[in-house]
Amino acid sequence: MTALELNLVPALCAAFDDGSLQLHYQPEVDLRNGSVPAMEAFLRWQHPDRGLLSPAQFMPVAEAAGLSEQVGRWVLRTAVAEARTWHEMASGTTIRPPRLWVNVTADQLTRPDFAVEVAGLVSGRGLPPGALGLEFTEQTLGLAHIGVPRLLSHLRSFGPAIGVDGFGTWYASMSTLDVLPLDMVKIDGRFLHAMQRDLEGEAVLASIITLAHRRRLVVTAEGVDSMVIASRLAAMSCDRGAGRLFCPPVPTDDARMIALGRGRPDRRHARSGPASHATSHPPATVPIRTPAGAG
């Protein structure tokens, strides 16, 4: 690590307890009716001097300092607690909060006690089946040990759904759908750009959606940033979209508004200043409606 990166370590160690380590949440919008059946958790660090940092800006430091496992545990524990909060706040209403998707790293997947950790968190918080989703990249699943299909089935037995993030970016993409117990595939945003370039790119995207649907999987496209793209995805029967067109990742309070069907955020978080985390995103232009059910 450089001297500059080394200076981040003490603050990162303190971030687990001082509230500066945070999760933000991005809605996944049903392209047919505008409901929000799912949201995805994103890790952020509100550094006292550098403002809001993404994982790309601090996780290399965490890995070099031996803190990556602690970060992964914190993310999973915090996401489970937040999913439980959504269900507690919706108690006594007809609202079914969105499923909360959490990214799981290769290191977490290969830990011998990972399944036990997930089971303990889900049962300890009393999460209903389907309230939580675990996302893995294709490469993580493709390079994992031979027992991964059995492990994923074991995880599903506790209630979480299983999804593949960034689908289509690894050479084993199609075989992934055949050999693993999955509930959702999230198509990488690069396919959306390819769709805009030529008919061949659109044909490839359409074939992925068709193949996933034949296996009864929900298909979500990430990186949706225009109505033109959203409309073309809907025409190809893509189930859901996530991206700047709808809403950027938002902090906890705004996420709870969306999860409880109270509309999209009021953009209070888009204040000017070095710590702002939404100033680079345009306001959402597509209405987000009351949740219609988790997925």
PDB file of C-alpha atoms in Angstrom:
ATOM      1  CA  MET A   1       0.000   0.000   0.000  1.00  0.00           C
ATOM      2  CA  THR A   2       1.062   3.580  -0.596  1.00  0.00           C
ATOM      3  CA  ALA A   3       1.406   5.972   2.325  1.00  0.00           C
ATOM      4  CA  LEU A   4      -1.868   7.595   1.256  1.00  0.00           C
ATOM      5  CA  GLU A   5      -3.700   4.266   1.272  1.00  0.00           C
ATOM      6  CA  LEU A   6      -2.102   3.273   4.552  1.00  0.00           C
ATOM      7  CA  ASN A   7      -3.670   6.329   6.154  1.00  0.00           C
ATOM      8  CA  LEU A   8      -7.108   4.923   5.303  1.00  0.00           C
ATOM      9  CA  VAL A   9      -6.710   1.810   7.446  1.00  0.00           C
ATOM     10  CA  PRO A  10      -7.368   3.300  10.918  1.00  0.00           C
ATOM     11  CA  ALA A  11     -10.467   5.135   9.660  1.00  0.00           C
ATOM     12  CA  LEU A  12     -11.723   1.988   7.936  1.00  0.00           C
ATOM     13  CA  CYS A  13     -11.277  -0.014  11.132  1.00  0.00           C
ATOM     14  CA  ALA A  14     -13.327   2.600  12.985  1.00  0.00           C
ATOM     15  CA  ALA A  15     -15.985   2.684  10.219  1.00  0.00           C
ATOM     16  CA  PHE A  16     -17.521  -0.599  11.398  1.00  0.00           C
ATOM     17  CA  ASP A  17     -18.657   1.106  14.594  1.00  0.00           C
ATOM     18  CA  ASP A  18     -18.938   4.829  13.865  1.00  0.00           C
ATOM     19  CA  GLY A  19     -21.680   4.614  11.238  1.00  0.00           C
ATOM     20  CA  SER A  20     -19.591   5.835   8.323  1.00  0.00           C
ATOM     21  CA  LEU A  21     -19.746   2.427   6.617  1.00  0.00           C
ATOM     22  CA  GLN A  22     -23.156   2.319   4.958  1.00  0.00           C
ATOM     23  CA  LEU A  23     -25.391   0.445   2.572  1.00  0.00           C
ATOM     24  CA  HIS A  24     -27.258   2.274  -0.162  1.00  0.00           C
ATOM     25  CA  TYR A  25     -30.102   0.662  -2.070  1.00  0.00           C
ATOM     26  CA  GLN A  26     -31.139   0.747  -5.729  1.00  0.00           C
ATOM     27  CA  PRO A  27     -34.645  -0.215  -6.897  1.00  0.00           C
ATOM     28  CA  GLU A  28     -35.177  -2.856  -9.554  1.00  0.00           C
ATOM     29  CA  VAL A  29     -38.281  -1.761 -11.423  1.00  0.00           C
ATOM     30  CA  ASP A  30     -40.816  -4.050 -13.077  1.00  0.00           C
ATOM     31  CA  LEU A  31     -40.825  -2.957 -16.718  1.00  0.00           C
ATOM     32  CA  ARG A  32     -44.488  -3.891 -17.116  1.00  0.00           C
ATOM     33  CA  ASN A  33     -46.080  -1.908 -14.298  1.00  0.00           C
ATOM     34  CA  GLY A  34     -43.456   0.243 -12.569  1.00  0.00           C
ATOM     35  CA  SER A  35     -43.574  -1.630  -9.262  1.00  0.00           C
ATOM     36  CA  VAL A  36     -40.449  -2.375  -7.221  1.00  0.00           C
ATOM     37  CA  PRO A  37     -40.282  -6.117  -6.501  1.00  0.00           C
ATOM     38  CA  ALA A  38     -36.598  -5.976  -5.542  1.00  0.00           C
ATOM     39  CA  MET A  39     -33.759  -3.699  -4.494  1.00  0.00           C
ATOM     40  CA  GLU A  40     -29.996  -4.210  -4.462  1.00  0.00           C
ATOM     41  CA  ALA A  41     -27.645  -3.229  -1.636  1.00  0.00           C
ATOM     42  CA  PHE A  42     -24.466  -1.318  -2.456  1.00  0.00           C
ATOM     43  CA  LEU A  43     -21.607  -0.721  -0.050  1.00  0.00           C
ATOM     44  CA  ARG A  44     -20.469   2.868   0.588  1.00  0.00           C
ATOM     45  CA  TRP A  45     -18.046   4.531   2.989  1.00  0.00           C
ATOM     46  CA  GLN A  46     -18.633   8.090   4.141  1.00  0.00           C
ATOM     47  CA  HIS A  47     -15.036   9.081   4.752  1.00  0.00           C
ATOM     48  CA  PRO A  48     -14.639  12.168   6.980  1.00  0.00           C
ATOM     49  CA  ASP A  49     -12.305  13.925   4.533  1.00  0.00           C
ATOM     50  CA  ARG A  50     -12.791  12.280   1.148  1.00  0.00           C
ATOM     51  CA  GLY A  51     -16.567  12.127   1.066  1.00  0.00           C
ATOM     52  CA  LEU A  52     -18.618   9.169  -0.088  1.00  0.00           C
ATOM     53  CA  LEU A  53     -16.415   6.369  -1.425  1.00  0.00           C
ATOM     54  CA  SER A  54     -17.397   3.365  -3.532  1.00  0.00           C
ATOM     55  CA  PRO A  55     -15.924  -0.108  -2.888  1.00  0.00           C
ATOM     56  CA  ALA A  56     -13.528   0.349  -5.805  1.00  0.00           C
ATOM     57  CA  GLN A  57     -11.964   3.234  -3.886  1.00  0.00           C
ATOM     58  CA  PHE A  58     -11.391   1.446  -0.586  1.00  0.00           C
ATOM     59  CA  MET A  59     -11.788  -2.327  -0.891  1.00  0.00           C
ATOM     60  CA  PRO A  60      -8.224  -2.801  -2.232  1.00  0.00           C
ATOM     61  CA  VAL A  61      -7.068  -1.178   1.006  1.00  0.00           C
ATOM     62  CA  ALA A  62      -9.377  -3.427   3.027  1.00  0.00           C
ATOM     63  CA  GLU A  63      -7.993  -6.513   1.275  1.00  0.00           C
ATOM     64  CA  ALA A  64      -4.377  -5.456   1.812  1.00  0.00           C
ATOM     65  CA  ALA A  65      -5.103  -4.779   5.496  1.00  0.00           C
ATOM     66  CA  GLY A  66      -6.856  -8.130   6.002  1.00  0.00           C
ATOM     67  CA  LEU A  67     -10.265  -6.498   6.531  1.00  0.00           C
ATOM     68  CA  SER A  68     -12.157  -7.810   3.496  1.00  0.00           C
ATOM     69  CA  GLU A  69     -13.732 -10.728   5.377  1.00  0.00           C
ATOM     70  CA  GLN A  70     -14.907  -8.374   8.109  1.00  0.00           C
ATOM     71  CA  VAL A  71     -16.402  -6.067   5.478  1.00  0.00           C
ATOM     72  CA  GLY A  72     -18.248  -8.969   3.859  1.00  0.00           C
ATOM     73  CA  ARG A  73     -19.716 -10.078   7.164  1.00  0.00           C
ATOM     74  CA  TRP A  74     -20.755  -6.509   7.963  1.00  0.00           C
ATOM     75  CA  VAL A  75     -22.520  -6.103   4.615  1.00  0.00           C
ATOM     76  CA  LEU A  76     -24.471  -9.340   4.955  1.00  0.00           C
ATOM     77  CA  ARG A  77     -25.413  -8.692   8.579  1.00  0.00           C
ATOM     78  CA  THR A  78     -26.517  -5.111   7.855  1.00  0.00           C
ATOM     79  CA  ALA A  79     -28.540  -6.116   4.791  1.00  0.00           C
ATOM     80  CA  VAL A  80     -30.394  -8.843   6.693  1.00  0.00           C
ATOM     81  CA  ALA A  81     -31.197  -6.394   9.486  1.00  0.00           C
ATOM     82  CA  GLU A  82     -32.493  -3.827   6.990  1.00  0.00           C
ATOM     83  CA  ALA A  83     -34.658  -6.403   5.201  1.00  0.00           C
ATOM     84  CA  ARG A  84     -36.141  -7.315   8.559  1.00  0.00           C
ATOM     85  CA  THR A  85     -36.836  -3.634   9.267  1.00  0.00           C
ATOM     86  CA  TRP A  86     -38.763  -3.307   6.007  1.00  0.00           C
ATOM     87  CA  HIS A  87     -40.982  -6.228   6.960  1.00  0.00           C
ATOM     88  CA  GLU A  88     -41.525  -4.890  10.469  1.00  0.00           C
ATOM     89  CA  MET A  89     -42.527  -1.474   9.092  1.00  0.00           C
ATOM     90  CA  ALA A  90     -44.927  -3.127   6.636  1.00  0.00           C
ATOM     91  CA  SER A  91     -46.534  -5.268   9.342  1.00  0.00           C
ATOM     92  CA  GLY A  92     -50.293  -4.830   9.452  1.00  0.00           C
ATOM     93  CA  THR A  93     -50.458  -3.495   5.887  1.00  0.00           C
ATOM     94  CA  THR A  94     -51.013  -5.166   2.529  1.00  0.00           C
ATOM     95  CA  ILE A  95     -47.539  -4.144   1.351  1.00  0.00           C
ATOM     96  CA  ARG A  96     -45.005  -6.843   0.667  1.00  0.00           C
ATOM     97  CA  PRO A  97     -41.549  -5.219   0.815  1.00  0.00           C
ATOM     98  CA  PRO A  98     -39.112  -5.796  -2.045  1.00  0.00           C
ATOM     99  CA  ARG A  99     -36.618  -8.614  -1.943  1.00  0.00           C
ATOM    100  CA  LEU A 100     -33.209  -7.286  -0.963  1.00  0.00           C
ATOM    101  CA  TRP A 101     -30.330  -8.565  -3.077  1.00  0.00           C
ATOM    102  CA  VAL A 102     -26.835  -8.678  -1.559  1.00  0.00           C
ATOM    103  CA  ASN A 103     -23.615  -9.300  -3.464  1.00  0.00           C
ATOM    104  CA  VAL A 104     -21.514 -12.192  -2.167  1.00  0.00           C
ATOM    105  CA  THR A 105     -17.784 -12.381  -2.927  1.00  0.00           C
ATOM    106  CA  ALA A 106     -15.758 -15.411  -3.951  1.00  0.00           C
ATOM    107  CA  ASP A 107     -14.001 -15.353  -0.574  1.00  0.00           C
ATOM    108  CA  GLN A 108     -17.325 -15.537   1.255  1.00  0.00           C
ATOM    109  CA  LEU A 109     -18.602 -18.373  -0.920  1.00  0.00           C
ATOM    110  CA  THR A 110     -15.540 -20.496  -0.221  1.00  0.00           C
ATOM    111  CA  ARG A 111     -15.619 -20.023   3.542  1.00  0.00           C
ATOM    112  CA  PRO A 112     -16.588 -23.339   5.210  1.00  0.00           C
ATOM    113  CA  ASP A 113     -18.948 -21.561   7.613  1.00  0.00           C
ATOM    114  CA  PHE A 114     -20.717 -19.358   5.051  1.00  0.00           C
ATOM    115  CA  ALA A 115     -23.920 -21.413   4.874  1.00  0.00           C
ATOM    116  CA  VAL A 116     -24.059 -21.590   8.666  1.00  0.00           C
ATOM    117  CA  GLU A 117     -23.622 -17.815   8.840  1.00  0.00           C
ATOM    118  CA  VAL A 118     -26.471 -17.200   6.387  1.00  0.00           C
ATOM    119  CA  ALA A 119     -28.766 -19.663   8.139  1.00  0.00           C
ATOM    120  CA  GLY A 120     -28.075 -18.061  11.509  1.00  0.00           C
ATOM    121  CA  LEU A 121     -28.739 -14.530  10.261  1.00  0.00           C
ATOM    122  CA  VAL A 122     -31.952 -15.441   8.437  1.00  0.00           C
ATOM    123  CA  SER A 123     -33.404 -17.475  11.297  1.00  0.00           C
ATOM    124  CA  GLY A 124     -32.156 -15.056  13.944  1.00  0.00           C
ATOM    125  CA  ARG A 125     -33.904 -12.130  12.288  1.00  0.00           C
ATOM    126  CA  GLY A 126     -36.985 -14.159  11.437  1.00  0.00           C
ATOM    127  CA  LEU A 127     -36.859 -13.218   7.764  1.00  0.00           C
ATOM    128  CA  PRO A 128     -39.737 -14.633   5.712  1.00  0.00           C
ATOM    129  CA  PRO A 129     -38.818 -16.809   2.723  1.00  0.00           C
ATOM    130  CA  GLY A 130     -37.792 -14.732  -0.258  1.00  0.00           C
ATOM    131  CA  ALA A 131     -37.015 -11.560   1.685  1.00  0.00           C
ATOM    132  CA  LEU A 132     -33.295 -11.895   0.936  1.00  0.00           C
ATOM    133  CA  GLY A 133     -31.434 -12.652  -2.270  1.00  0.00           C
ATOM    134  CA  LEU A 134     -27.773 -13.598  -2.658  1.00  0.00           C
ATOM    135  CA  GLU A 135     -26.007 -12.472  -5.842  1.00  0.00           C
ATOM    136  CA  PHE A 136     -22.822 -13.985  -7.209  1.00  0.00           C
ATOM    137  CA  THR A 137     -20.839 -13.023 -10.291  1.00  0.00           C
ATOM    138  CA  GLU A 138     -20.601 -15.600 -13.045  1.00  0.00           C
ATOM    139  CA  GLN A 139     -16.881 -15.897 -12.602  1.00  0.00           C
ATOM    140  CA  THR A 140     -17.257 -16.558  -8.881  1.00  0.00           C
ATOM    141  CA  LEU A 141     -19.679 -19.397  -9.560  1.00  0.00           C
ATOM    142  CA  GLY A 142     -17.774 -20.747 -12.544  1.00  0.00           C
ATOM    143  CA  LEU A 143     -14.438 -20.937 -10.753  1.00  0.00           C
ATOM    144  CA  ALA A 144     -15.823 -22.229  -7.466  1.00  0.00           C
ATOM    145  CA  HIS A 145     -15.440 -25.817  -6.334  1.00  0.00           C
ATOM    146  CA  ILE A 146     -17.511 -28.646  -7.755  1.00  0.00           C
ATOM    147  CA  GLY A 147     -19.893 -28.670  -4.794  1.00  0.00           C
ATOM    148  CA  VAL A 148     -21.291 -25.196  -5.522  1.00  0.00           C
ATOM    149  CA  PRO A 149     -24.645 -26.372  -6.990  1.00  0.00           C
ATOM    150  CA  ARG A 150     -25.301 -28.346  -3.803  1.00  0.00           C
ATOM    151  CA  LEU A 151     -24.195 -25.397  -1.653  1.00  0.00           C
ATOM    152  CA  LEU A 152     -26.520 -22.998  -3.479  1.00  0.00           C
ATOM    153  CA  SER A 153     -29.432 -25.417  -3.059  1.00  0.00           C
ATOM    154  CA  HIS A 154     -28.580 -25.598   0.628  1.00  0.00           C
ATOM    155  CA  LEU A 155     -28.620 -21.800   0.881  1.00  0.00           C
ATOM    156  CA  ARG A 156     -31.982 -21.642  -0.882  1.00  0.00           C
ATOM    157  CA  SER A 157     -33.427 -24.051   1.667  1.00  0.00           C
ATOM    158  CA  PHE A 158     -33.004 -21.320   4.305  1.00  0.00           C
ATOM    159  CA  GLY A 159     -35.196 -18.927   2.311  1.00  0.00           C
ATOM    160  CA  PRO A 160     -32.817 -16.717   0.252  1.00  0.00           C
ATOM    161  CA  ALA A 161     -33.100 -16.565  -3.514  1.00  0.00           C
ATOM    162  CA  ILE A 162     -29.995 -17.056  -5.667  1.00  0.00           C
ATOM    163  CA  GLY A 163     -28.998 -14.796  -8.548  1.00  0.00           C
ATOM    164  CA  VAL A 164     -26.171 -14.227 -11.019  1.00  0.00           C
ATOM    165  CA  ASP A 165     -24.876 -10.676 -11.351  1.00  0.00           C
ATOM    166  CA  GLY A 166     -23.358  -9.271 -14.552  1.00  0.00           C
ATOM    167  CA  PHE A 167     -24.630 -12.180 -16.605  1.00  0.00           C
ATOM    168  CA  GLY A 168     -23.004 -12.663 -19.997  1.00  0.00           C
ATOM    169  CA  THR A 169     -19.540 -11.369 -19.112  1.00  0.00           C
ATOM    170  CA  TRP A 170     -17.863 -14.759 -18.702  1.00  0.00           C
ATOM    171  CA  TYR A 171     -17.329 -17.606 -21.149  1.00  0.00           C
ATOM    172  CA  ALA A 172     -19.440 -20.089 -19.159  1.00  0.00           C
ATOM    173  CA  SER A 173     -22.564 -17.933 -19.267  1.00  0.00           C
ATOM    174  CA  MET A 174     -25.016 -20.298 -20.909  1.00  0.00           C
ATOM    175  CA  SER A 175     -23.897 -23.378 -19.005  1.00  0.00           C
ATOM    176  CA  THR A 176     -24.411 -21.438 -15.770  1.00  0.00           C
ATOM    177  CA  LEU A 177     -28.157 -21.515 -16.366  1.00  0.00           C
ATOM    178  CA  ASP A 178     -28.178 -25.287 -16.811  1.00  0.00           C
ATOM    179  CA  VAL A 179     -26.111 -26.477 -13.867  1.00  0.00           C
ATOM    180  CA  LEU A 180     -26.951 -24.068 -11.036  1.00  0.00           C
ATOM    181  CA  PRO A 181     -30.128 -23.610  -8.965  1.00  0.00           C
ATOM    182  CA  LEU A 182     -30.969 -19.992  -9.797  1.00  0.00           C
ATOM    183  CA  ASP A 183     -33.894 -17.618  -9.403  1.00  0.00           C
ATOM    184  CA  MET A 184     -32.626 -14.542 -11.236  1.00  0.00           C
ATOM    185  CA  VAL A 185     -30.079 -13.417 -13.816  1.00  0.00           C
ATOM    186  CA  LYS A 186     -28.947  -9.811 -14.031  1.00  0.00           C
ATOM    187  CA  ILE A 187     -27.743  -8.882 -17.503  1.00  0.00           C
ATOM    188  CA  ASP A 188     -24.623  -6.760 -17.653  1.00  0.00           C
ATOM    189  CA  GLY A 189     -25.129  -3.201 -18.892  1.00  0.00           C
ATOM    190  CA  ARG A 190     -22.673  -3.722 -21.739  1.00  0.00           C
ATOM    191  CA  PHE A 191     -25.314  -5.778 -23.531  1.00  0.00           C
ATOM    192  CA  LEU A 192     -27.582  -2.738 -23.507  1.00  0.00           C
ATOM    193  CA  HIS A 193     -24.936  -0.685 -25.298  1.00  0.00           C
ATOM    194  CA  ALA A 194     -24.425  -3.505 -27.805  1.00  0.00           C
ATOM    195  CA  MET A 195     -28.176  -3.545 -28.389  1.00  0.00           C
ATOM    196  CA  GLN A 196     -28.035   0.128 -29.328  1.00  0.00           C
ATOM    197  CA  ARG A 197     -25.136  -0.357 -31.746  1.00  0.00           C
ATOM    198  CA  ASP A 198     -26.569  -2.972 -34.080  1.00  0.00           C
ATOM    199  CA  LEU A 199     -29.197  -5.635 -34.671  1.00  0.00           C
ATOM    200  CA  GLU A 200     -26.754  -8.401 -33.819  1.00  0.00           C
ATOM    201  CA  GLY A 201     -26.340  -7.009 -30.297  1.00  0.00           C
ATOM    202  CA  GLU A 202     -30.098  -6.844 -29.899  1.00  0.00           C
ATOM    203  CA  ALA A 203     -30.463 -10.432 -31.112  1.00  0.00           C
ATOM    204  CA  VAL A 204     -27.911 -11.674 -28.570  1.00  0.00           C
ATOM    205  CA  LEU A 205     -29.714  -9.874 -25.753  1.00  0.00           C
ATOM    206  CA  ALA A 206     -33.083 -11.240 -26.860  1.00  0.00           C
ATOM    207  CA  SER A 207     -31.687 -14.783 -26.956  1.00  0.00           C
ATOM    208  CA  ILE A 208     -30.362 -14.476 -23.397  1.00  0.00           C
ATOM    209  CA  ILE A 209     -33.753 -13.299 -22.161  1.00  0.00           C
ATOM    210  CA  THR A 210     -35.525 -16.131 -23.977  1.00  0.00           C
ATOM    211  CA  LEU A 211     -33.132 -18.749 -22.666  1.00  0.00           C
ATOM    212  CA  ALA A 212     -33.466 -17.510 -19.080  1.00  0.00           C
ATOM    213  CA  HIS A 213     -37.244 -17.483 -19.306  1.00  0.00           C
ATOM    214  CA  ARG A 214     -37.253 -21.070 -20.551  1.00  0.00           C
ATOM    215  CA  ARG A 215     -35.573 -21.939 -17.274  1.00  0.00           C
ATOM    216  CA  ARG A 216     -38.184 -19.907 -15.394  1.00  0.00           C
ATOM    217  CA  LEU A 217     -35.716 -17.278 -14.248  1.00  0.00           C
ATOM    218  CA  VAL A 218     -36.429 -13.602 -13.628  1.00  0.00           C
ATOM    219  CA  VAL A 219     -34.360 -11.372 -15.921  1.00  0.00           C
ATOM    220  CA  THR A 220     -33.125  -7.986 -14.738  1.00  0.00           C
ATOM    221  CA  ALA A 221     -31.151  -5.550 -16.903  1.00  0.00           C
ATOM    222  CA  GLU A 222     -28.751  -3.216 -15.140  1.00  0.00           C
ATOM    223  CA  GLY A 223     -27.516   0.135 -16.393  1.00  0.00           C
ATOM    224  CA  VAL A 224     -30.849   1.293 -17.856  1.00  0.00           C
ATOM    225  CA  ASP A 225     -30.373   5.012 -18.474  1.00  0.00           C
ATOM    226  CA  SER A 226     -32.953   5.988 -21.098  1.00  0.00           C
ATOM    227  CA  MET A 227     -36.610   5.475 -21.942  1.00  0.00           C
ATOM    228  CA  VAL A 228     -35.587   4.127 -25.355  1.00  0.00           C
ATOM    229  CA  ILE A 229     -33.612   1.307 -23.732  1.00  0.00           C
ATOM    230  CA  ALA A 230     -36.361   0.598 -21.190  1.00  0.00           C
ATOM    231  CA  SER A 231     -38.972   0.378 -23.950  1.00  0.00           C
ATOM    232  CA  ARG A 232     -36.858  -1.976 -26.066  1.00  0.00           C
ATOM    233  CA  LEU A 233     -36.184  -4.197 -23.059  1.00  0.00           C
ATOM    234  CA  ALA A 234     -39.897  -4.329 -22.283  1.00  0.00           C
ATOM    235  CA  ALA A 235     -40.618  -5.264 -25.913  1.00  0.00           C
ATOM    236  CA  MET A 236     -38.198  -8.191 -25.522  1.00  0.00           C
ATOM    237  CA  SER A 237     -40.073  -9.283 -22.351  1.00  0.00           C
ATOM    238  CA  CYS A 238     -37.210  -8.418 -20.009  1.00  0.00           C
ATOM    239  CA  ASP A 239     -38.782  -8.493 -16.560  1.00  0.00           C
ATOM    240  CA  ARG A 240     -36.994  -5.709 -14.701  1.00  0.00           C
ATOM    241  CA  GLY A 241     -34.573  -2.854 -15.077  1.00  0.00           C
ATOM    242  CA  ALA A 242     -32.269  -0.933 -12.782  1.00  0.00           C
ATOM    243  CA  GLY A 243     -30.325   2.214 -13.501  1.00  0.00           C
ATOM    244  CA  ARG A 244     -30.203   5.985 -13.509  1.00  0.00           C
ATOM    245  CA  LEU A 245     -33.417   6.263 -15.500  1.00  0.00           C
ATOM    246  CA  PHE A 246     -35.339   5.034 -12.483  1.00  0.00           C
ATOM    247  CA  CYS A 247     -33.246   5.842  -9.425  1.00  0.00           C
ATOM    248  CA  PRO A 248     -29.589   5.759  -8.321  1.00  0.00           C
ATOM    249  CA  PRO A 249     -28.584   3.920  -5.148  1.00  0.00           C
ATOM    250  CA  VAL A 250     -30.086   5.873  -2.247  1.00  0.00           C
ATOM    251  CA  PRO A 251     -29.455   5.909   1.515  1.00  0.00           C
ATOM    252  CA  THR A 252     -31.501   3.994   4.061  1.00  0.00           C
ATOM    253  CA  ASP A 253     -34.275   6.500   4.744  1.00  0.00           C
ATOM    254  CA  ASP A 254     -35.067   6.989   1.061  1.00  0.00           C
ATOM    255  CA  ALA A 255     -34.891   3.250   0.438  1.00  0.00           C
ATOM    256  CA  ARG A 256     -37.471   2.655   3.139  1.00  0.00           C
ATOM    257  CA  MET A 257     -39.820   5.126   1.449  1.00  0.00           C
ATOM    258  CA  ILE A 258     -39.585   3.101  -1.745  1.00  0.00           C
ATOM    259  CA  ALA A 259     -39.814  -0.257   0.032  1.00  0.00           C
ATOM    260  CA  LEU A 260     -43.035   0.814   1.746  1.00  0.00           C
ATOM    261  CA  GLY A 261     -44.648   2.131  -1.433  1.00  0.00           C
ATOM    262  CA  ARG A 262     -44.395   5.810  -0.587  1.00  0.00           C
ATOM    263  CA  GLY A 263     -43.005   6.839  -3.941  1.00  0.00           C
ATOM    264  CA  ARG A 264     -39.516   7.619  -5.069  1.00  0.00           C
ATOM    265  CA  PRO A 265     -37.065   9.682  -2.989  1.00  0.00           C
ATOM    266  CA  ASP A 266     -37.634  13.415  -2.715  1.00  0.00           C
ATOM    267  CA  ARG A 267     -33.997  13.983  -3.702  1.00  0.00           C
ATOM    268  CA  ARG A 268     -33.060  15.621  -0.416  1.00  0.00           C
ATOM    269  CA  HIS A 269     -29.826  13.648  -0.576  1.00  0.00           C
ATOM    270  CA  ALA A 270     -28.766  15.371  -3.822  1.00  0.00           C
ATOM    271  CA  ARG A 271     -27.297  18.354  -2.016  1.00  0.00           C
ATOM    272  CA  SER A 272     -24.291  20.110  -3.433  1.00  0.00           C
ATOM    273  CA  GLY A 273     -20.905  19.671  -1.839  1.00  0.00           C
ATOM    274  CA  PRO A 274     -18.010  17.189  -1.827  1.00  0.00           C
ATOM    275  CA  ALA A 275     -19.883  14.532   0.162  1.00  0.00           C
ATOM    276  CA  SER A 276     -22.918  14.430  -2.126  1.00  0.00           C
ATOM    277  CA  HIS A 277     -23.455  10.987  -3.622  1.00  0.00           C
ATOM    278  CA  ALA A 278     -26.189  11.744  -6.137  1.00  0.00           C
ATOM    279  CA  THR A 279     -25.116  14.925  -7.865  1.00  0.00           C
ATOM    280  CA  SER A 280     -23.842  13.006 -10.902  1.00  0.00           C
ATOM    281  CA  HIS A 281     -27.233  11.375 -11.491  1.00  0.00           C
ATOM    282  CA  PRO A 282     -30.289  12.992 -13.063  1.00  0.00           C
ATOM    283  CA  PRO A 283     -33.546  12.831 -11.111  1.00  0.00           C
ATOM    284  CA  ALA A 284     -35.641   9.747 -11.664  1.00  0.00           C
ATOM    285  CA  THR A 285     -38.064  10.263 -14.546  1.00  0.00           C
ATOM    286  CA  VAL A 286     -40.071   7.066 -14.396  1.00  0.00           C
ATOM    287  CA  PRO A 287     -42.654   6.663 -11.630  1.00  0.00           C
ATOM    288  CA  ILE A 288     -42.005   3.996  -9.041  1.00  0.00           C
ATOM    289  CA  ARG A 289     -45.203   2.518  -7.740  1.00  0.00           C
ATOM    290  CA  THR A 290     -46.245   0.607  -4.648  1.00  0.00           C
ATOM    291  CA  PRO A 291     -44.392  -2.708  -4.291  1.00  0.00           C
ATOM    292  CA  ALA A 292     -46.317  -5.559  -5.818  1.00  0.00           C
ATOM    293  CA  GLY A 293     -44.353  -8.359  -4.215  1.00  0.00           C
ATOM    294  CA  ALA A 294     -40.806  -9.505  -3.724  1.00  0.00           C
ATOM    295  CA  GLY A 295     -38.870 -11.226  -6.440  1.00  0.00           C
TER     296      GLY A 295
END
